[in-house]
Amino acid sequence: MQFIDLKAQQQLIRQKIEDNINKVLDHGRYIMGPEITELEQKLATYVGTRHALGCASGTDALMLALLALEIGPGDAVFTSPFTFFATGEVIALLGATPVFVDIDPVTFNIDPDKLAPAIQAVRQRGDLEPKVIMPVDLFGLPADYDAIGRIAEEHNLAVVEDAAQALGGEYQGRKACSLAKLGCTSFFPAKPLGCYGDGGMVFCDDDELDRLLRSLRVHGQGEDKYDNVRLGINGRMDTIQAAVLLAKLELLPKEMEQRQEVAGRYAELIAASGVALTAPSVPQGYASAWAQYSVLARDEAARGEFLERLKAANIPSAIYYPRPLHLQTAFAYLGHQAGDFPHSESAGARIFSLPMHPYLAADDQEKIVAALAG
Ligand SMILES: *Cc1c(COP(=O)(O)O)cnc(C)c1O
């Protein structure tokens, strides 16, 4: 049994992937070939934004979004501490300061009720300028963008959506990646839409921001290649990765349905087994892309026992994320300590993820839940 079974998917479209890669080998435009524009257009249509910009990774997507907003030293970016490291990393790399805001213990996403007090606290201290809210759509479930948007408007902040795990998710009838001023996703192989290497994308409706992003993606280029009008990065997506994604994109709508079925089956099996685990819940009006299926044990010791049972049954599992960002060594300079964000810390101690992918068979899920029940 695989934690994420990429082979099962590949078997369905292997020929199409090979044909698409062969086309790139034939035309030879490995950098910014025609597949990039085709993918950008198709994904903009899929998520419902005017623009989409292919780039080298999800991390670069976040970096480009913050660069386009001219975020730097002295700026505060509000985000969740319960996320993959890159979310906080890009903020700090640009010289800005990540200001962590604890999560809602049910959705694992940033708690909008804690945002306004955090913004006020920063204003009161007076050393940083609040600029951006960067919610994370953790495990594929969008954050509460209506509530976040109201606070952002009130305080004149931009919102950047870290939808690295959420392409295919939905919020109030809109698709993840389209829920903020800028939406960022990742095509790391294990994400809901993954390529065969690194890749990412930035989505927006704003023509001027899109123009800026296209310049920032290639060293801040101006009118031509040797005219540089701002500092940017080498953040291009490889043409070969776009070719792979074009083949895989055809499966995405069906795979999203399959992910809903797999998640629904997990919820039923867990409830029926009576095992002492909290299954993830999806609020009304939301759809998760189910990048991960993450459950909560009663406490850290109970989680240890569940992980042992899975291991004994040869079932892979993972912990996302054992250590929240405010307790990472790299962020020690921010001066946080244990207890600062109790919901993030509690989740980190109790959470673990079960195998999750569109091709997970019902009898494998039964085996998994039976192993958990011991
Ligand atoms: C994967 C991920 C990223 C980074 O994406 P890469 O493509 O690996 O650079 C950023 N944020 C979150 C929440 C992620 O899960």
Coordinates of C-alpha atoms and ligand atoms in Angstrom, one line a residue:
M1 CA 0.0 0.0 0.0
Q2 CA 1.3 3.5 -0.9
F3 CA 0.8 6.7 1.1
I4 CA 0.3 8.5 -2.2
D5 CA 0.1 6.2 -5.2
L6 CA 1.4 8.1 -8.2
K7 CA 1.9 4.9 -10.3
A8 CA -1.8 4.1 -10.4
Q9 CA -2.5 7.5 -12.0
Q10 CA 0.5 7.2 -14.3
Q11 CA -0.8 3.9 -15.7
L12 CA -3.9 5.6 -16.9
I13 CA -2.1 8.3 -18.9
R14 CA 1.4 7.0 -19.5
Q15 CA 1.1 7.3 -23.3
K16 CA -0.3 10.8 -23.2
I17 CA 2.6 11.9 -20.8
E18 CA 5.2 10.3 -23.1
D19 CA 3.6 12.0 -26.2
N20 CA 3.6 15.4 -24.5
I21 CA 7.2 15.0 -23.4
N22 CA 8.2 13.9 -26.9
K23 CA 6.7 17.0 -28.4
V24 CA 8.9 19.1 -26.2
L25 CA 12.0 17.0 -27.2
D26 CA 11.0 17.7 -30.8
H27 CA 10.5 21.4 -30.6
G28 CA 13.3 21.9 -28.1
R29 CA 11.9 25.0 -26.4
Y30 CA 12.8 23.7 -22.9
I31 CA 12.5 27.2 -21.4
M32 CA 9.1 29.0 -21.8
G33 CA 7.9 26.7 -24.5
P34 CA 4.3 26.9 -25.8
E35 CA 3.2 24.3 -23.2
I36 CA 3.7 27.0 -20.5
T37 CA 1.1 29.3 -22.0
E38 CA -1.3 26.5 -22.7
L39 CA -1.1 25.3 -19.1
E40 CA -1.5 28.8 -17.7
Q41 CA -4.6 29.4 -19.8
K42 CA -6.2 26.0 -18.9
L43 CA -5.6 26.4 -15.2
A44 CA -6.8 30.1 -15.1
T45 CA -10.0 28.7 -16.7
Y46 CA -10.2 25.9 -14.2
V47 CA -9.8 28.1 -11.1
G48 CA -11.7 31.0 -12.6
T49 CA -9.1 33.8 -12.6
R50 CA -8.1 36.2 -15.4
H51 CA -4.4 35.2 -15.1
A52 CA -2.2 32.3 -14.2
L53 CA 1.6 32.4 -14.1
G54 CA 3.7 29.2 -14.2
C55 CA 6.7 29.2 -12.0
A56 CA 9.4 26.9 -10.6
S57 CA 7.8 25.8 -7.3
G58 CA 5.1 26.6 -4.8
T59 CA 7.7 28.4 -2.8
D60 CA 8.6 30.6 -5.7
A61 CA 4.9 31.2 -6.3
L62 CA 4.6 32.6 -2.7
M63 CA 7.9 34.6 -3.1
L64 CA 6.7 36.1 -6.5
A65 CA 3.3 37.1 -5.0
L66 CA 5.0 38.9 -2.0
L67 CA 7.6 40.5 -4.4
A68 CA 4.8 41.8 -6.6
L69 CA 3.2 43.4 -3.5
E70 CA 6.7 44.9 -2.7
I71 CA 6.9 43.2 0.7
G72 CA 10.2 43.7 2.5
P73 CA 11.9 44.9 5.7
G74 CA 9.5 46.5 8.2
D75 CA 6.4 44.8 6.9
A76 CA 4.3 42.3 8.9
V77 CA 2.8 39.3 7.1
F78 CA 0.1 37.5 9.2
T79 CA 0.1 33.7 8.7
S80 CA -0.6 30.4 10.4
P81 CA 2.2 28.7 12.4
F82 CA 0.7 25.3 11.5
T83 CA 1.9 24.8 8.0
F84 CA 4.8 23.7 5.8
F85 CA 8.0 25.7 6.5
A86 CA 8.0 27.5 3.2
T87 CA 5.0 29.6 4.1
G88 CA 6.9 31.5 6.8
E89 CA 10.3 31.1 5.1
V90 CA 9.5 33.3 2.1
I91 CA 8.2 36.1 4.3
A92 CA 11.4 36.1 6.3
L93 CA 13.7 35.7 3.2
L94 CA 12.3 38.9 1.8
G95 CA 13.2 40.7 5.1
A96 CA 9.6 41.0 6.2
T97 CA 8.4 39.6 9.6
P98 CA 6.1 36.6 9.9
V99 CA 3.4 37.3 12.5
F100 CA 1.8 34.1 13.5
V101 CA -1.9 33.8 14.3
D102 CA -3.2 30.6 15.9
I103 CA -5.4 28.1 14.1
D104 CA -9.0 27.1 14.5
P105 CA -8.7 23.7 16.1
V106 CA -11.4 22.1 13.9
T107 CA -10.3 23.3 10.4
F108 CA -6.5 23.7 11.2
N109 CA -6.7 27.0 9.3
I110 CA -5.9 30.5 10.6
D111 CA -8.6 31.6 13.0
P112 CA -10.2 34.9 11.6
D113 CA -11.3 35.9 15.2
K114 CA -7.6 36.1 16.2
L115 CA -6.6 38.2 13.2
A116 CA -7.9 41.6 14.3
P117 CA -6.3 41.5 17.7
A118 CA -3.0 40.4 16.2
I119 CA -3.1 43.3 13.7
Q120 CA -3.9 45.7 16.5
A121 CA -1.0 44.4 18.6
V122 CA 1.4 45.0 15.8
R123 CA 0.1 48.5 15.2
Q124 CA 0.4 49.3 18.9
R125 CA 4.0 48.1 19.0
G126 CA 4.7 50.4 16.1
D127 CA 7.8 48.8 14.8
L128 CA 6.2 47.0 11.9
E129 CA 3.7 47.9 9.2
P130 CA 0.8 45.4 8.8
K131 CA 0.7 44.6 5.0
V132 CA -0.5 41.1 4.1
I133 CA -2.6 38.2 5.5
M134 CA -1.3 34.9 4.1
P135 CA -3.8 32.2 5.0
V136 CA -2.9 28.5 4.2
D137 CA -5.6 26.1 2.9
L138 CA -4.2 23.3 5.0
F139 CA -4.6 19.7 3.7
G140 CA -6.7 21.1 0.8
L141 CA -9.4 22.8 2.9
P142 CA -9.7 26.6 2.1
A143 CA -9.5 29.0 5.0
D144 CA -12.5 31.3 5.7
Y145 CA -11.9 33.9 3.1
D146 CA -15.1 35.9 3.6
A147 CA -14.2 36.6 7.3
I148 CA -10.5 37.1 6.4
G149 CA -11.4 39.5 3.5
R150 CA -13.6 41.7 5.8
I151 CA -10.7 42.1 8.2
A152 CA -8.2 42.7 5.4
E153 CA -10.4 45.4 4.0
E154 CA -10.9 47.1 7.4
H155 CA -7.2 47.2 8.0
N156 CA -6.2 47.9 4.3
L157 CA -4.2 44.7 4.0
A158 CA -3.7 42.4 0.9
V159 CA -4.5 38.7 1.1
V160 CA -2.3 36.1 -0.5
E161 CA -3.7 32.6 -0.5
D162 CA -1.2 29.7 0.1
A163 CA -3.2 27.1 -1.8
A164 CA -0.1 24.8 -2.3
Q165 CA -2.2 21.9 -1.1
A166 CA -5.6 23.1 -2.3
L167 CA -5.9 23.1 -6.1
G168 CA -9.3 21.6 -6.7
G169 CA -10.8 22.7 -3.3
E170 CA -13.8 25.0 -3.1
Y171 CA -15.1 27.8 -0.9
Q172 CA -18.7 29.2 -1.3
G173 CA -18.9 28.2 -5.0
R174 CA -15.4 29.5 -5.9
K175 CA -12.3 27.5 -6.5
A176 CA -9.2 27.5 -4.3
C177 CA -6.4 29.7 -5.8
S178 CA -9.0 32.3 -6.7
L179 CA -10.0 33.3 -3.2
A180 CA -7.7 36.2 -2.6
K181 CA -5.8 39.0 -4.4
L182 CA -3.1 36.5 -5.3
G183 CA -3.4 32.7 -5.1
C184 CA -0.4 30.4 -5.1
T185 CA -0.2 26.7 -5.6
S186 CA 2.5 24.0 -5.9
F187 CA 2.9 21.1 -8.4
F188 CA 5.3 19.1 -6.2
P189 CA 4.6 15.5 -7.1
A190 CA 2.6 14.7 -3.9
K191 CA 0.2 17.7 -4.2
P192 CA -3.3 17.2 -5.6
L193 CA -2.0 18.2 -9.1
G194 CA 1.7 17.2 -9.2
C195 CA 4.3 17.2 -11.9
Y196 CA 7.4 15.1 -12.1
G197 CA 9.7 17.6 -10.5
D198 CA 9.1 21.0 -9.0
G199 CA 6.6 23.5 -10.3
G200 CA 4.1 26.1 -9.1
M201 CA 1.6 28.8 -10.2
V202 CA 0.4 32.2 -9.2
F203 CA -3.2 33.2 -10.0
C204 CA -4.7 36.7 -10.0
D205 CA -7.4 38.9 -11.7
D206 CA -5.3 42.1 -11.7
D207 CA -3.7 42.9 -15.0
E208 CA -1.0 45.1 -13.5
L209 CA 0.0 42.5 -10.9
D210 CA 0.2 39.8 -13.6
R211 CA 2.5 42.1 -15.7
L212 CA 4.7 42.6 -12.6
L213 CA 4.8 38.8 -11.9
R214 CA 5.9 38.1 -15.5
S215 CA 8.8 40.5 -15.1
L216 CA 9.7 39.2 -11.6
R217 CA 9.7 35.6 -12.9
V218 CA 12.6 36.5 -15.2
H219 CA 15.0 38.6 -13.2
G220 CA 12.8 41.7 -13.3
Q221 CA 13.1 42.0 -17.1
G222 CA 11.7 45.1 -18.8
E223 CA 11.2 45.5 -22.6
D224 CA 13.8 42.9 -23.5
K225 CA 16.1 40.2 -22.0
Y226 CA 18.9 42.6 -21.2
D227 CA 16.7 45.4 -19.8
N228 CA 16.2 44.8 -16.1
V229 CA 13.9 47.3 -14.4
R230 CA 13.6 45.6 -11.0
L231 CA 15.1 42.8 -8.9
G232 CA 13.4 39.5 -9.6
I233 CA 14.3 35.8 -9.6
N234 CA 14.9 32.9 -12.0
G235 CA 11.4 31.5 -11.3
R236 CA 10.4 29.9 -14.5
M237 CA 8.6 26.6 -14.8
D238 CA 10.3 24.0 -17.1
T239 CA 8.4 23.3 -20.3
I240 CA 8.7 19.5 -19.7
Q241 CA 6.9 19.9 -16.4
A242 CA 4.1 21.9 -18.1
A243 CA 3.9 19.0 -20.7
V244 CA 3.4 16.5 -17.8
L245 CA 0.8 18.7 -16.1
L246 CA -1.2 19.1 -19.3
A247 CA -1.6 15.3 -19.5
K248 CA -2.5 15.0 -15.8
L249 CA -4.9 18.0 -15.8
E250 CA -7.3 16.0 -17.8
L251 CA -7.7 13.6 -14.9
L252 CA -8.1 16.3 -12.2
P253 CA -11.9 16.8 -12.2
K254 CA -12.5 13.1 -11.9
E255 CA -9.8 12.7 -9.3
M256 CA -11.4 15.4 -7.2
E257 CA -14.6 13.3 -7.2
Q258 CA -12.6 10.2 -6.3
R259 CA -10.9 12.0 -3.4
Q260 CA -14.3 13.0 -2.1
E261 CA -15.4 9.4 -2.2
V262 CA -12.3 8.2 -0.4
A263 CA -12.6 10.8 2.3
G264 CA -16.3 10.0 2.7
R265 CA -15.5 6.3 3.1
Y266 CA -12.8 7.1 5.7
A267 CA -15.3 9.1 7.7
E268 CA -17.9 6.3 7.7
L269 CA -15.3 3.6 8.6
I270 CA -13.8 5.6 11.4
A271 CA -17.3 6.4 12.8
A272 CA -18.4 2.8 12.6
S273 CA -15.2 1.5 14.2
G274 CA -15.7 3.5 17.3
V275 CA -11.9 4.2 17.3
A276 CA -11.0 7.2 19.5
L277 CA -10.0 9.5 16.6
T278 CA -11.4 12.8 15.4
A279 CA -11.9 12.6 11.6
P280 CA -11.5 15.9 9.6
S281 CA -14.7 17.9 9.2
V282 CA -15.5 20.1 6.2
P283 CA -17.8 23.1 7.0
Q284 CA -20.9 23.8 4.9
G285 CA -20.0 25.6 1.7
Y286 CA -16.5 24.2 1.5
A287 CA -14.9 21.4 -0.4
S288 CA -11.4 20.0 0.4
A289 CA -9.0 18.9 -2.2
W290 CA -7.9 16.3 0.3
A291 CA -4.2 16.7 -0.2
Q292 CA -4.0 14.8 3.1
Y293 CA -6.5 13.0 5.3
S294 CA -5.4 14.0 8.7
V295 CA -6.9 12.7 12.0
L296 CA -6.5 13.7 15.6
A297 CA -5.7 11.3 18.4
R298 CA -6.7 12.2 22.0
D299 CA -3.1 13.0 23.0
E300 CA 0.5 12.4 21.9
A301 CA 0.8 9.0 23.6
A302 CA -2.4 7.8 21.9
R303 CA -1.0 9.0 18.5
G304 CA 2.2 7.0 19.2
E305 CA 0.1 3.9 19.7
F306 CA -1.9 4.4 16.5
L307 CA 1.3 4.9 14.5
E308 CA 2.7 1.7 16.0
R309 CA -0.4 -0.2 14.9
L310 CA -0.2 1.1 11.4
K311 CA 3.5 0.3 11.2
A312 CA 2.9 -3.3 12.4
A313 CA 0.3 -3.7 9.7
N314 CA 2.8 -2.3 7.0
I315 CA 0.6 0.8 6.4
P316 CA 2.4 4.0 5.7
S317 CA 1.5 7.2 7.6
A318 CA 3.0 10.6 8.1
I319 CA 2.9 13.6 10.6
Y320 CA 2.1 17.0 9.1
Y321 CA 3.3 18.9 11.0
P322 CA 5.0 17.8 14.2
R323 CA 6.6 21.2 15.0
P324 CA 4.8 24.5 14.3
L325 CA 6.8 27.3 12.7
H326 CA 7.0 29.5 15.8
L327 CA 9.0 26.7 17.5
Q328 CA 11.4 26.1 14.6
T329 CA 15.1 26.9 15.2
A330 CA 15.1 29.1 12.1
F331 CA 12.5 31.4 13.7
A332 CA 14.0 31.4 17.2
Y333 CA 14.9 35.1 16.5
L334 CA 11.2 35.9 16.7
G335 CA 11.4 35.1 20.4
H336 CA 8.4 32.7 20.7
Q337 CA 8.0 30.0 23.2
A338 CA 5.9 26.9 23.8
G339 CA 2.4 27.9 24.8
D340 CA 2.2 30.9 22.4
F341 CA -0.1 29.2 19.9
P342 CA -1.8 26.4 21.9
H343 CA -4.1 25.1 19.1
S344 CA -1.2 24.7 16.7
E345 CA 1.0 23.0 19.3
S346 CA -1.8 20.6 20.3
A347 CA -2.5 19.7 16.7
G348 CA 1.2 19.1 16.1
A349 CA 1.3 16.7 19.0
R350 CA -1.9 14.8 18.1
I351 CA -2.3 14.8 14.4
F352 CA -1.3 12.2 11.8
S353 CA -2.2 11.5 8.2
L354 CA -3.5 8.3 6.6
P355 CA -2.8 7.1 3.0
M356 CA -4.8 9.4 0.7
H357 CA -5.0 9.4 -3.1
P358 CA -7.8 9.1 -5.7
Y359 CA -7.0 5.4 -6.4
L360 CA -7.2 4.2 -2.8
A361 CA -9.3 1.0 -2.8
A362 CA -12.2 0.5 -0.4
D363 CA -10.7 -2.7 1.0
D364 CA -7.4 -1.0 1.7
Q365 CA -9.3 1.7 3.6
E366 CA -11.0 -1.1 5.6
K367 CA -7.6 -2.6 6.4
I368 CA -6.3 0.8 7.6
V369 CA -9.2 1.5 9.9
A370 CA -9.2 -2.1 11.2
A371 CA -5.4 -1.7 12.0
L372 CA -6.2 1.6 13.8
A373 CA -8.9 -0.1 15.8
G374 CA -6.3 -2.7 16.9
Ligands
LIG1 C1 4.2 22.3 -0.5 C2 3.9 23.6 0.1 C3 4.6 24.8 -0.2 C4 5.8 24.8 -1.1 O1 5.6 24.2 -2.3 P1 6.9 23.7 -3.1 O2 6.4 23.4 -4.5 O3 7.4 22.4 -2.4 O4 8.0 24.7 -3.1 C5 4.2 25.9 0.4 N1 3.2 25.9 1.3 C6 2.5 24.8 1.6 C7 1.4 24.9 2.6 C8 2.9 23.6 1.1 O5 2.2 22.5 1.4

